[in-house]
Amino acid sequence: PGGPCALVILLIVAGALVGLNSWDLPACWFLLVMSLLMAHRSWSAVLGLIFLLPASMLVLYLPHFLTAQSQVGGIAWNSFGFTHPAEWLRIFGLFLPGLVLLVLLGWHCPWGPRAEQKPPYRFALLLAGTGLLLVLGPEIAYVRDLFANRMNTVFKFYYQAWLFLGLAGAFGVMAGLRRRRFRLVCGLGVGLALAGVTYTATAVYTESLPRAH
C-alpha cells in the first residue's frame, strides 16, 4: 500500500538506522521483512525488499560509509558463561503475564480472536518472537569489540528486547481484559507494571538530590 512513494520513504527510514544506531538494523529489518511476508505472503516481494534494503542504504548513505569507523571485530562464540534463568526473570519477568496471554489468545483456541482480528495478534507475536531471539542471541554468540566480552552485545540486544517484549506483553494484557476468564492474569500483569513505575518515581527523586563534587 502506498505505491512507489511509500516504498521510497520506507527505504530512506530503514536505511537511516545505519547512522542512528547500527545495532538496531538486524532486528528492525527482520521485523520489516517478516511483516511484509505476513501481509502479502509473496516471496518475490520479500526477496525484492531484502535486495533493495542494503542496496538503497549503500546508495543513499554513501557519505556515511566513506567516513564511518567501526569498532566491530567480527562475531565470536560465547565462552563467558550463560545468563541464569533467575536473571532473565528479574529483567523480563514483568512482561511474562502479557506474553502468556498473547500466546493463548493468538493461536487457534476456542477463546481466541476471530479470523478478521488475527493480523494484530500475529504482529504482536512477531514482536515477542523477535524479542526472545534478541535475548537468546548473546547466549550463543556476541559481537567482538573493544570490551573483548559479550557485555556490550547483551546491553544492546536486551535494550531492544525490552521494547519489543514490553509492546507485545502490553498488547496481550489489553486483549486479555476483554475475556473474563483471563482477568486474574491481566491483573497480575497490570500489578507488575504498576510496581515497575515505582522505579521511575524513585529515580526522579534520586536524580533530584544534590550531587557531591
JSON list of C-alpha atoms in Angstrom, two decimals:
[
{"chain": "A", "resi": 1, "resn": "PRO", "atom": "CA", "xyz": [0.00, 0.00, 0.00]},
{"chain": "A", "resi": 2, "resn": "GLY", "atom": "CA", "xyz": [1.12, 3.50, -0.82]},
{"chain": "A", "resi": 3, "resn": "GLY", "atom": "CA", "xyz": [2.89, 2.73, -4.07]},
{"chain": "A", "resi": 4, "resn": "PRO", "atom": "CA", "xyz": [6.41, 3.82, -5.04]},
{"chain": "A", "resi": 5, "resn": "CYS", "atom": "CA", "xyz": [6.34, 6.91, -2.81]},
{"chain": "A", "resi": 6, "resn": "ALA", "atom": "CA", "xyz": [5.72, 4.82, 0.29]},
{"chain": "A", "resi": 7, "resn": "LEU", "atom": "CA", "xyz": [8.48, 2.40, -0.77]},
{"chain": "A", "resi": 8, "resn": "VAL", "atom": "CA", "xyz": [10.99, 5.25, -1.14]},
{"chain": "A", "resi": 9, "resn": "ILE", "atom": "CA", "xyz": [10.10, 6.63, 2.31]},
{"chain": "A", "resi": 10, "resn": "LEU", "atom": "CA", "xyz": [10.40, 3.13, 3.76]},
{"chain": "A", "resi": 11, "resn": "LEU", "atom": "CA", "xyz": [13.87, 2.65, 2.27]},
{"chain": "A", "resi": 12, "resn": "ILE", "atom": "CA", "xyz": [15.06, 6.06, 3.49]},
{"chain": "A", "resi": 13, "resn": "VAL", "atom": "CA", "xyz": [13.84, 5.46, 7.05]},
{"chain": "A", "resi": 14, "resn": "ALA", "atom": "CA", "xyz": [15.09, 1.86, 7.23]},
{"chain": "A", "resi": 15, "resn": "GLY", "atom": "CA", "xyz": [18.49, 2.81, 5.83]},
{"chain": "A", "resi": 16, "resn": "ALA", "atom": "CA", "xyz": [18.85, 5.71, 8.27]},
{"chain": "A", "resi": 17, "resn": "LEU", "atom": "CA", "xyz": [19.27, 3.19, 11.08]},
{"chain": "A", "resi": 18, "resn": "VAL", "atom": "CA", "xyz": [22.84, 2.59, 9.97]},
{"chain": "A", "resi": 19, "resn": "GLY", "atom": "CA", "xyz": [23.73, 6.12, 11.06]},
{"chain": "A", "resi": 20, "resn": "LEU", "atom": "CA", "xyz": [21.42, 6.37, 14.05]},
{"chain": "A", "resi": 21, "resn": "ASN", "atom": "CA", "xyz": [22.26, 3.03, 15.68]},
{"chain": "A", "resi": 22, "resn": "SER", "atom": "CA", "xyz": [23.54, 0.15, 13.58]},
{"chain": "A", "resi": 23, "resn": "TRP", "atom": "CA", "xyz": [22.73, -2.28, 16.42]},
{"chain": "A", "resi": 24, "resn": "ASP", "atom": "CA", "xyz": [19.05, -1.79, 15.55]},
{"chain": "A", "resi": 25, "resn": "LEU", "atom": "CA", "xyz": [19.50, -2.84, 11.92]},
{"chain": "A", "resi": 26, "resn": "PRO", "atom": "CA", "xyz": [19.20, -6.65, 12.23]},
{"chain": "A", "resi": 27, "resn": "ALA", "atom": "CA", "xyz": [16.11, -6.69, 14.46]},
{"chain": "A", "resi": 28, "resn": "CYS", "atom": "CA", "xyz": [14.25, -3.87, 12.70]},
{"chain": "A", "resi": 29, "resn": "TRP", "atom": "CA", "xyz": [14.97, -5.21, 9.22]},
{"chain": "A", "resi": 30, "resn": "PHE", "atom": "CA", "xyz": [13.87, -8.67, 10.36]},
{"chain": "A", "resi": 31, "resn": "LEU", "atom": "CA", "xyz": [10.59, -7.19, 11.63]},
{"chain": "A", "resi": 32, "resn": "LEU", "atom": "CA", "xyz": [10.13, -5.31, 8.38]},
{"chain": "A", "resi": 33, "resn": "VAL", "atom": "CA", "xyz": [10.73, -8.32, 6.14]},
{"chain": "A", "resi": 34, "resn": "MET", "atom": "CA", "xyz": [8.58, -10.65, 8.25]},
{"chain": "A", "resi": 35, "resn": "SER", "atom": "CA", "xyz": [5.75, -8.09, 8.41]},
{"chain": "A", "resi": 36, "resn": "LEU", "atom": "CA", "xyz": [5.79, -7.85, 4.62]},
{"chain": "A", "resi": 37, "resn": "LEU", "atom": "CA", "xyz": [5.73, -11.62, 4.33]},
{"chain": "A", "resi": 38, "resn": "MET", "atom": "CA", "xyz": [2.75, -11.89, 6.71]},
{"chain": "A", "resi": 39, "resn": "ALA", "atom": "CA", "xyz": [0.88, -9.11, 4.91]},
{"chain": "A", "resi": 40, "resn": "HIS", "atom": "CA", "xyz": [1.42, -10.18, 1.30]},
{"chain": "A", "resi": 41, "resn": "ARG", "atom": "CA", "xyz": [2.64, -13.80, 1.60]},
{"chain": "A", "resi": 42, "resn": "SER", "atom": "CA", "xyz": [4.73, -13.17, -1.51]},
{"chain": "A", "resi": 43, "resn": "TRP", "atom": "CA", "xyz": [8.29, -14.47, -1.51]},
{"chain": "A", "resi": 44, "resn": "SER", "atom": "CA", "xyz": [9.08, -12.39, -4.60]},
{"chain": "A", "resi": 45, "resn": "ALA", "atom": "CA", "xyz": [8.17, -9.18, -2.74]},
{"chain": "A", "resi": 46, "resn": "VAL", "atom": "CA", "xyz": [10.20, -10.28, 0.29]},
{"chain": "A", "resi": 47, "resn": "LEU", "atom": "CA", "xyz": [13.25, -11.17, -1.79]},
{"chain": "A", "resi": 48, "resn": "GLY", "atom": "CA", "xyz": [12.95, -7.85, -3.60]},
{"chain": "A", "resi": 49, "resn": "LEU", "atom": "CA", "xyz": [12.90, -5.98, -0.29]},
{"chain": "A", "resi": 50, "resn": "ILE", "atom": "CA", "xyz": [15.87, -7.99, 1.01]},
{"chain": "A", "resi": 51, "resn": "PHE", "atom": "CA", "xyz": [17.83, -6.83, -2.04]},
{"chain": "A", "resi": 52, "resn": "LEU", "atom": "CA", "xyz": [16.56, -3.23, -2.01]},
{"chain": "A", "resi": 53, "resn": "LEU", "atom": "CA", "xyz": [17.27, -2.56, 1.68]},
{"chain": "A", "resi": 54, "resn": "PRO", "atom": "CA", "xyz": [21.08, -2.91, 1.62]},
{"chain": "A", "resi": 55, "resn": "ALA", "atom": "CA", "xyz": [21.39, -1.58, -1.95]},
{"chain": "A", "resi": 56, "resn": "SER", "atom": "CA", "xyz": [19.41, 1.59, -1.23]},
{"chain": "A", "resi": 57, "resn": "MET", "atom": "CA", "xyz": [21.21, 2.05, 2.08]},
{"chain": "A", "resi": 58, "resn": "LEU", "atom": "CA", "xyz": [24.59, 1.98, 0.33]},
{"chain": "A", "resi": 59, "resn": "VAL", "atom": "CA", "xyz": [23.46, 4.48, -2.29]},
{"chain": "A", "resi": 60, "resn": "LEU", "atom": "CA", "xyz": [21.54, 6.89, -0.06]},
{"chain": "A", "resi": 61, "resn": "TYR", "atom": "CA", "xyz": [24.05, 6.93, 2.77]},
{"chain": "A", "resi": 62, "resn": "LEU", "atom": "CA", "xyz": [27.29, 6.52, 0.84]},
{"chain": "A", "resi": 63, "resn": "PRO", "atom": "CA", "xyz": [28.96, 9.54, 2.55]},
{"chain": "A", "resi": 64, "resn": "HIS", "atom": "CA", "xyz": [28.41, 7.86, 5.90]},
{"chain": "A", "resi": 65, "resn": "PHE", "atom": "CA", "xyz": [30.11, 4.65, 4.77]},
{"chain": "A", "resi": 66, "resn": "LEU", "atom": "CA", "xyz": [33.05, 6.58, 3.31]},
{"chain": "A", "resi": 67, "resn": "THR", "atom": "CA", "xyz": [33.83, 8.27, 6.63]},
{"chain": "A", "resi": 68, "resn": "ALA", "atom": "CA", "xyz": [32.42, 5.97, 9.33]},
{"chain": "A", "resi": 69, "resn": "GLN", "atom": "CA", "xyz": [34.69, 3.98, 11.62]},
{"chain": "A", "resi": 70, "resn": "SER", "atom": "CA", "xyz": [33.62, 0.80, 13.38]},
{"chain": "A", "resi": 71, "resn": "GLN", "atom": "CA", "xyz": [34.90, -0.95, 16.50]},
{"chain": "A", "resi": 72, "resn": "VAL", "atom": "CA", "xyz": [33.38, -4.26, 15.43]},
{"chain": "A", "resi": 73, "resn": "GLY", "atom": "CA", "xyz": [35.96, -7.00, 15.11]},
{"chain": "A", "resi": 74, "resn": "GLY", "atom": "CA", "xyz": [33.68, -9.83, 13.99]},
{"chain": "A", "resi": 75, "resn": "ILE", "atom": "CA", "xyz": [31.47, -12.40, 15.68]},
{"chain": "A", "resi": 76, "resn": "ALA", "atom": "CA", "xyz": [32.70, -14.68, 18.48]},
{"chain": "A", "resi": 77, "resn": "TRP", "atom": "CA", "xyz": [31.12, -17.66, 20.19]},
{"chain": "A", "resi": 78, "resn": "ASN", "atom": "CA", "xyz": [30.08, -17.12, 23.77]},
{"chain": "A", "resi": 79, "resn": "SER", "atom": "CA", "xyz": [32.61, -18.64, 26.15]},
{"chain": "A", "resi": 80, "resn": "PHE", "atom": "CA", "xyz": [31.92, -16.42, 29.15]},
{"chain": "A", "resi": 81, "resn": "GLY", "atom": "CA", "xyz": [29.13, -18.48, 30.69]},
{"chain": "A", "resi": 82, "resn": "PHE", "atom": "CA", "xyz": [25.38, -18.20, 30.39]},
{"chain": "A", "resi": 83, "resn": "THR", "atom": "CA", "xyz": [22.73, -15.99, 31.93]},
{"chain": "A", "resi": 84, "resn": "HIS", "atom": "CA", "xyz": [20.96, -17.63, 34.87]},
{"chain": "A", "resi": 85, "resn": "PRO", "atom": "CA", "xyz": [17.17, -18.02, 34.37]},
{"chain": "A", "resi": 86, "resn": "ALA", "atom": "CA", "xyz": [16.61, -16.06, 37.58]},
{"chain": "A", "resi": 87, "resn": "GLU", "atom": "CA", "xyz": [18.35, -13.08, 36.00]},
{"chain": "A", "resi": 88, "resn": "TRP", "atom": "CA", "xyz": [16.14, -13.32, 32.93]},
{"chain": "A", "resi": 89, "resn": "LEU", "atom": "CA", "xyz": [13.09, -13.43, 35.16]},
{"chain": "A", "resi": 90, "resn": "ARG", "atom": "CA", "xyz": [14.29, -10.40, 37.08]},
{"chain": "A", "resi": 91, "resn": "ILE", "atom": "CA", "xyz": [14.77, -8.38, 33.90]},
{"chain": "A", "resi": 92, "resn": "PHE", "atom": "CA", "xyz": [11.90, -9.59, 31.73]},
{"chain": "A", "resi": 93, "resn": "GLY", "atom": "CA", "xyz": [9.50, -11.20, 34.21]},
{"chain": "A", "resi": 94, "resn": "LEU", "atom": "CA", "xyz": [7.43, -8.02, 34.17]},
{"chain": "A", "resi": 95, "resn": "PHE", "atom": "CA", "xyz": [6.18, -8.96, 30.70]},
{"chain": "A", "resi": 96, "resn": "LEU", "atom": "CA", "xyz": [5.52, -12.64, 31.39]},
{"chain": "A", "resi": 97, "resn": "PRO", "atom": "CA", "xyz": [1.74, -12.44, 32.15]},
{"chain": "A", "resi": 98, "resn": "GLY", "atom": "CA", "xyz": [1.11, -10.43, 28.99]},
{"chain": "A", "resi": 99, "resn": "LEU", "atom": "CA", "xyz": [3.21, -12.75, 26.84]},
{"chain": "A", "resi": 100, "resn": "VAL", "atom": "CA", "xyz": [1.42, -15.82, 28.18]},
{"chain": "A", "resi": 101, "resn": "LEU", "atom": "CA", "xyz": [-1.93, -14.20, 27.38]},
{"chain": "A", "resi": 102, "resn": "LEU", "atom": "CA", "xyz": [-0.70, -13.25, 23.92]},
{"chain": "A", "resi": 103, "resn": "VAL", "atom": "CA", "xyz": [0.26, -16.83, 23.11]},
{"chain": "A", "resi": 104, "resn": "LEU", "atom": "CA", "xyz": [-3.04, -18.20, 24.44]},
{"chain": "A", "resi": 105, "resn": "LEU", "atom": "CA", "xyz": [-5.11, -15.67, 22.52]},
{"chain": "A", "resi": 106, "resn": "GLY", "atom": "CA", "xyz": [-3.03, -15.63, 19.38]},
{"chain": "A", "resi": 107, "resn": "TRP", "atom": "CA", "xyz": [-3.26, -19.29, 18.48]},
{"chain": "A", "resi": 108, "resn": "HIS", "atom": "CA", "xyz": [-6.34, -21.02, 17.16]},
{"chain": "A", "resi": 109, "resn": "CYS", "atom": "CA", "xyz": [-8.00, -21.58, 20.52]},
{"chain": "A", "resi": 110, "resn": "PRO", "atom": "CA", "xyz": [-11.75, -21.70, 21.19]},
{"chain": "A", "resi": 111, "resn": "TRP", "atom": "CA", "xyz": [-11.40, -18.45, 23.15]},
{"chain": "A", "resi": 112, "resn": "GLY", "atom": "CA", "xyz": [-9.01, -16.85, 20.62]},
{"chain": "A", "resi": 113, "resn": "PRO", "atom": "CA", "xyz": [-9.69, -13.85, 18.38]},
{"chain": "A", "resi": 114, "resn": "ARG", "atom": "CA", "xyz": [-11.82, -14.09, 15.27]},
{"chain": "A", "resi": 115, "resn": "ALA", "atom": "CA", "xyz": [-10.17, -14.53, 11.90]},
{"chain": "A", "resi": 116, "resn": "GLU", "atom": "CA", "xyz": [-10.54, -10.85, 10.99]},
{"chain": "A", "resi": 117, "resn": "GLN", "atom": "CA", "xyz": [-8.70, -9.90, 14.18]},
{"chain": "A", "resi": 118, "resn": "LYS", "atom": "CA", "xyz": [-5.67, -12.12, 13.51]},
{"chain": "A", "resi": 119, "resn": "PRO", "atom": "CA", "xyz": [-3.22, -9.59, 11.94]},
{"chain": "A", "resi": 120, "resn": "PRO", "atom": "CA", "xyz": [-2.69, -7.55, 15.15]},
{"chain": "A", "resi": 121, "resn": "TYR", "atom": "CA", "xyz": [-2.12, -10.74, 17.12]},
{"chain": "A", "resi": 122, "resn": "ARG", "atom": "CA", "xyz": [0.32, -12.03, 14.53]},
{"chain": "A", "resi": 123, "resn": "PHE", "atom": "CA", "xyz": [2.33, -8.83, 14.63]},
{"chain": "A", "resi": 124, "resn": "ALA", "atom": "CA", "xyz": [2.37, -8.87, 18.43]},
{"chain": "A", "resi": 125, "resn": "LEU", "atom": "CA", "xyz": [3.59, -12.48, 18.33]},
{"chain": "A", "resi": 126, "resn": "LEU", "atom": "CA", "xyz": [6.27, -11.40, 15.83]},
{"chain": "A", "resi": 127, "resn": "LEU", "atom": "CA", "xyz": [7.40, -8.70, 18.27]},
{"chain": "A", "resi": 128, "resn": "ALA", "atom": "CA", "xyz": [7.53, -11.24, 21.08]},
{"chain": "A", "resi": 129, "resn": "GLY", "atom": "CA", "xyz": [9.45, -13.76, 18.97]},
{"chain": "A", "resi": 130, "resn": "THR", "atom": "CA", "xyz": [11.96, -11.14, 17.87]},
{"chain": "A", "resi": 131, "resn": "GLY", "atom": "CA", "xyz": [12.44, -10.06, 21.47]},
{"chain": "A", "resi": 132, "resn": "LEU", "atom": "CA", "xyz": [13.11, -13.64, 22.56]},
{"chain": "A", "resi": 133, "resn": "LEU", "atom": "CA", "xyz": [15.65, -14.09, 19.75]},
{"chain": "A", "resi": 134, "resn": "LEU", "atom": "CA", "xyz": [17.43, -10.95, 20.92]},
{"chain": "A", "resi": 135, "resn": "VAL", "atom": "CA", "xyz": [17.56, -12.33, 24.47]},
{"chain": "A", "resi": 136, "resn": "LEU", "atom": "CA", "xyz": [18.83, -15.75, 23.41]},
{"chain": "A", "resi": 137, "resn": "GLY", "atom": "CA", "xyz": [21.29, -14.48, 20.81]},
{"chain": "A", "resi": 138, "resn": "PRO", "atom": "CA", "xyz": [24.05, -13.34, 23.22]},
{"chain": "A", "resi": 139, "resn": "GLU", "atom": "CA", "xyz": [23.93, -16.77, 24.87]},
{"chain": "A", "resi": 140, "resn": "ILE", "atom": "CA", "xyz": [25.27, -18.25, 21.62]},
{"chain": "A", "resi": 141, "resn": "ALA", "atom": "CA", "xyz": [27.49, -15.54, 20.15]},
{"chain": "A", "resi": 142, "resn": "TYR", "atom": "CA", "xyz": [28.43, -11.91, 20.60]},
{"chain": "A", "resi": 143, "resn": "VAL", "atom": "CA", "xyz": [29.89, -9.04, 18.62]},
{"chain": "A", "resi": 144, "resn": "ARG", "atom": "CA", "xyz": [33.62, -8.72, 19.30]},
{"chain": "A", "resi": 145, "resn": "ASP", "atom": "CA", "xyz": [34.55, -5.12, 20.12]},
{"chain": "A", "resi": 146, "resn": "LEU", "atom": "CA", "xyz": [36.93, -3.17, 22.35]},
{"chain": "A", "resi": 147, "resn": "PHE", "atom": "CA", "xyz": [35.36, -4.66, 25.50]},
{"chain": "A", "resi": 148, "resn": "ALA", "atom": "CA", "xyz": [36.54, -8.16, 24.48]},
{"chain": "A", "resi": 149, "resn": "ASN", "atom": "CA", "xyz": [33.48, -9.82, 26.02]},
{"chain": "A", "resi": 150, "resn": "ARG", "atom": "CA", "xyz": [29.74, -10.04, 25.46]},
{"chain": "A", "resi": 151, "resn": "MET", "atom": "CA", "xyz": [28.81, -7.17, 27.80]},
{"chain": "A", "resi": 152, "resn": "ASN", "atom": "CA", "xyz": [28.03, -4.65, 25.07]},
{"chain": "A", "resi": 153, "resn": "THR", "atom": "CA", "xyz": [26.10, -7.17, 22.98]},
{"chain": "A", "resi": 154, "resn": "VAL", "atom": "CA", "xyz": [23.93, -8.10, 25.97]},
{"chain": "A", "resi": 155, "resn": "PHE", "atom": "CA", "xyz": [23.23, -4.45, 26.71]},
{"chain": "A", "resi": 156, "resn": "LYS", "atom": "CA", "xyz": [22.37, -3.51, 23.13]},
{"chain": "A", "resi": 157, "resn": "PHE", "atom": "CA", "xyz": [20.21, -6.59, 22.47]},
{"chain": "A", "resi": 158, "resn": "TYR", "atom": "CA", "xyz": [18.45, -6.53, 25.83]},
{"chain": "A", "resi": 159, "resn": "TYR", "atom": "CA", "xyz": [17.53, -2.88, 25.31]},
{"chain": "A", "resi": 160, "resn": "GLN", "atom": "CA", "xyz": [15.73, -3.77, 22.07]},
{"chain": "A", "resi": 161, "resn": "ALA", "atom": "CA", "xyz": [14.23, -6.91, 23.59]},
{"chain": "A", "resi": 162, "resn": "TRP", "atom": "CA", "xyz": [12.81, -4.86, 26.47]},
{"chain": "A", "resi": 163, "resn": "LEU", "atom": "CA", "xyz": [10.95, -2.63, 23.99]},
{"chain": "A", "resi": 164, "resn": "PHE", "atom": "CA", "xyz": [9.64, -5.47, 21.82]},
{"chain": "A", "resi": 165, "resn": "LEU", "atom": "CA", "xyz": [8.58, -7.70, 24.72]},
{"chain": "A", "resi": 166, "resn": "GLY", "atom": "CA", "xyz": [7.03, -4.73, 26.50]},
{"chain": "A", "resi": 167, "resn": "LEU", "atom": "CA", "xyz": [4.88, -3.84, 23.49]},
{"chain": "A", "resi": 168, "resn": "ALA", "atom": "CA", "xyz": [3.88, -7.46, 22.94]},
{"chain": "A", "resi": 169, "resn": "GLY", "atom": "CA", "xyz": [3.10, -8.00, 26.63]},
{"chain": "A", "resi": 170, "resn": "ALA", "atom": "CA", "xyz": [1.02, -4.82, 26.83]},
{"chain": "A", "resi": 171, "resn": "PHE", "atom": "CA", "xyz": [-0.98, -5.97, 23.82]},
{"chain": "A", "resi": 172, "resn": "GLY", "atom": "CA", "xyz": [-1.57, -9.35, 25.46]},
{"chain": "A", "resi": 173, "resn": "VAL", "atom": "CA", "xyz": [-2.84, -7.76, 28.68]},
{"chain": "A", "resi": 174, "resn": "MET", "atom": "CA", "xyz": [-5.18, -5.39, 26.85]},
{"chain": "A", "resi": 175, "resn": "ALA", "atom": "CA", "xyz": [-6.54, -8.23, 24.71]},
{"chain": "A", "resi": 176, "resn": "GLY", "atom": "CA", "xyz": [-6.99, -10.46, 27.76]},
{"chain": "A", "resi": 177, "resn": "LEU", "atom": "CA", "xyz": [-9.02, -7.81, 29.59]},
{"chain": "A", "resi": 178, "resn": "ARG", "atom": "CA", "xyz": [-11.84, -8.43, 27.12]},
{"chain": "A", "resi": 179, "resn": "ARG", "atom": "CA", "xyz": [-12.22, -12.02, 28.33]},
{"chain": "A", "resi": 180, "resn": "ARG", "atom": "CA", "xyz": [-13.41, -12.70, 31.84]},
{"chain": "A", "resi": 181, "resn": "ARG", "atom": "CA", "xyz": [-11.53, -15.96, 32.29]},
{"chain": "A", "resi": 182, "resn": "PHE", "atom": "CA", "xyz": [-8.21, -14.13, 31.90]},
{"chain": "A", "resi": 183, "resn": "ARG", "atom": "CA", "xyz": [-8.93, -11.21, 34.24]},
{"chain": "A", "resi": 184, "resn": "LEU", "atom": "CA", "xyz": [-6.75, -12.65, 37.03]},
{"chain": "A", "resi": 185, "resn": "VAL", "atom": "CA", "xyz": [-3.69, -12.97, 34.79]},
{"chain": "A", "resi": 186, "resn": "CYS", "atom": "CA", "xyz": [-4.36, -9.47, 33.44]},
{"chain": "A", "resi": 187, "resn": "GLY", "atom": "CA", "xyz": [-4.49, -8.15, 36.98]},
{"chain": "A", "resi": 188, "resn": "LEU", "atom": "CA", "xyz": [-1.12, -9.72, 37.68]},
{"chain": "A", "resi": 189, "resn": "GLY", "atom": "CA", "xyz": [0.34, -8.08, 34.58]},
{"chain": "A", "resi": 190, "resn": "VAL", "atom": "CA", "xyz": [-1.07, -4.67, 35.49]},
{"chain": "A", "resi": 191, "resn": "GLY", "atom": "CA", "xyz": [0.15, -5.06, 39.07]},
{"chain": "A", "resi": 192, "resn": "LEU", "atom": "CA", "xyz": [3.69, -5.84, 37.91]},
{"chain": "A", "resi": 193, "resn": "ALA", "atom": "CA", "xyz": [3.62, -2.85, 35.57]},
{"chain": "A", "resi": 194, "resn": "LEU", "atom": "CA", "xyz": [2.49, -0.54, 38.37]},
{"chain": "A", "resi": 195, "resn": "ALA", "atom": "CA", "xyz": [5.19, -1.97, 40.62]},
{"chain": "A", "resi": 196, "resn": "GLY", "atom": "CA", "xyz": [7.73, -1.12, 37.93]},
{"chain": "A", "resi": 197, "resn": "VAL", "atom": "CA", "xyz": [6.57, 2.50, 37.94]},
{"chain": "A", "resi": 198, "resn": "THR", "atom": "CA", "xyz": [7.99, 2.86, 41.44]},
{"chain": "A", "resi": 199, "resn": "TYR", "atom": "CA", "xyz": [11.43, 2.77, 39.85]},
{"chain": "A", "resi": 200, "resn": "THR", "atom": "CA", "xyz": [10.54, 5.87, 37.82]},
{"chain": "A", "resi": 201, "resn": "ALA", "atom": "CA", "xyz": [9.42, 7.74, 40.94]},
{"chain": "A", "resi": 202, "resn": "THR", "atom": "CA", "xyz": [12.46, 6.78, 42.98]},
{"chain": "A", "resi": 203, "resn": "ALA", "atom": "CA", "xyz": [14.80, 7.54, 40.07]},
{"chain": "A", "resi": 204, "resn": "VAL", "atom": "CA", "xyz": [13.37, 11.04, 39.73]},
{"chain": "A", "resi": 205, "resn": "TYR", "atom": "CA", "xyz": [13.84, 11.58, 43.46]},
{"chain": "A", "resi": 206, "resn": "THR", "atom": "CA", "xyz": [17.39, 10.24, 43.39]},
{"chain": "A", "resi": 207, "resn": "GLU", "atom": "CA", "xyz": [18.38, 12.38, 40.42]},
{"chain": "A", "resi": 208, "resn": "SER", "atom": "CA", "xyz": [16.93, 15.48, 42.12]},
{"chain": "A", "resi": 209, "resn": "LEU", "atom": "CA", "xyz": [19.25, 15.10, 45.11]},
{"chain": "A", "resi": 210, "resn": "PRO", "atom": "CA", "xyz": [22.33, 17.34, 45.18]},
{"chain": "A", "resi": 211, "resn": "ARG", "atom": "CA", "xyz": [25.44, 15.60, 43.91]},
{"chain": "A", "resi": 212, "resn": "ALA", "atom": "CA", "xyz": [28.69, 15.57, 45.81]},
{"chain": "A", "resi": 213, "resn": "HIS", "atom": "CA", "xyz": [31.59, 17.16, 43.95]}
]
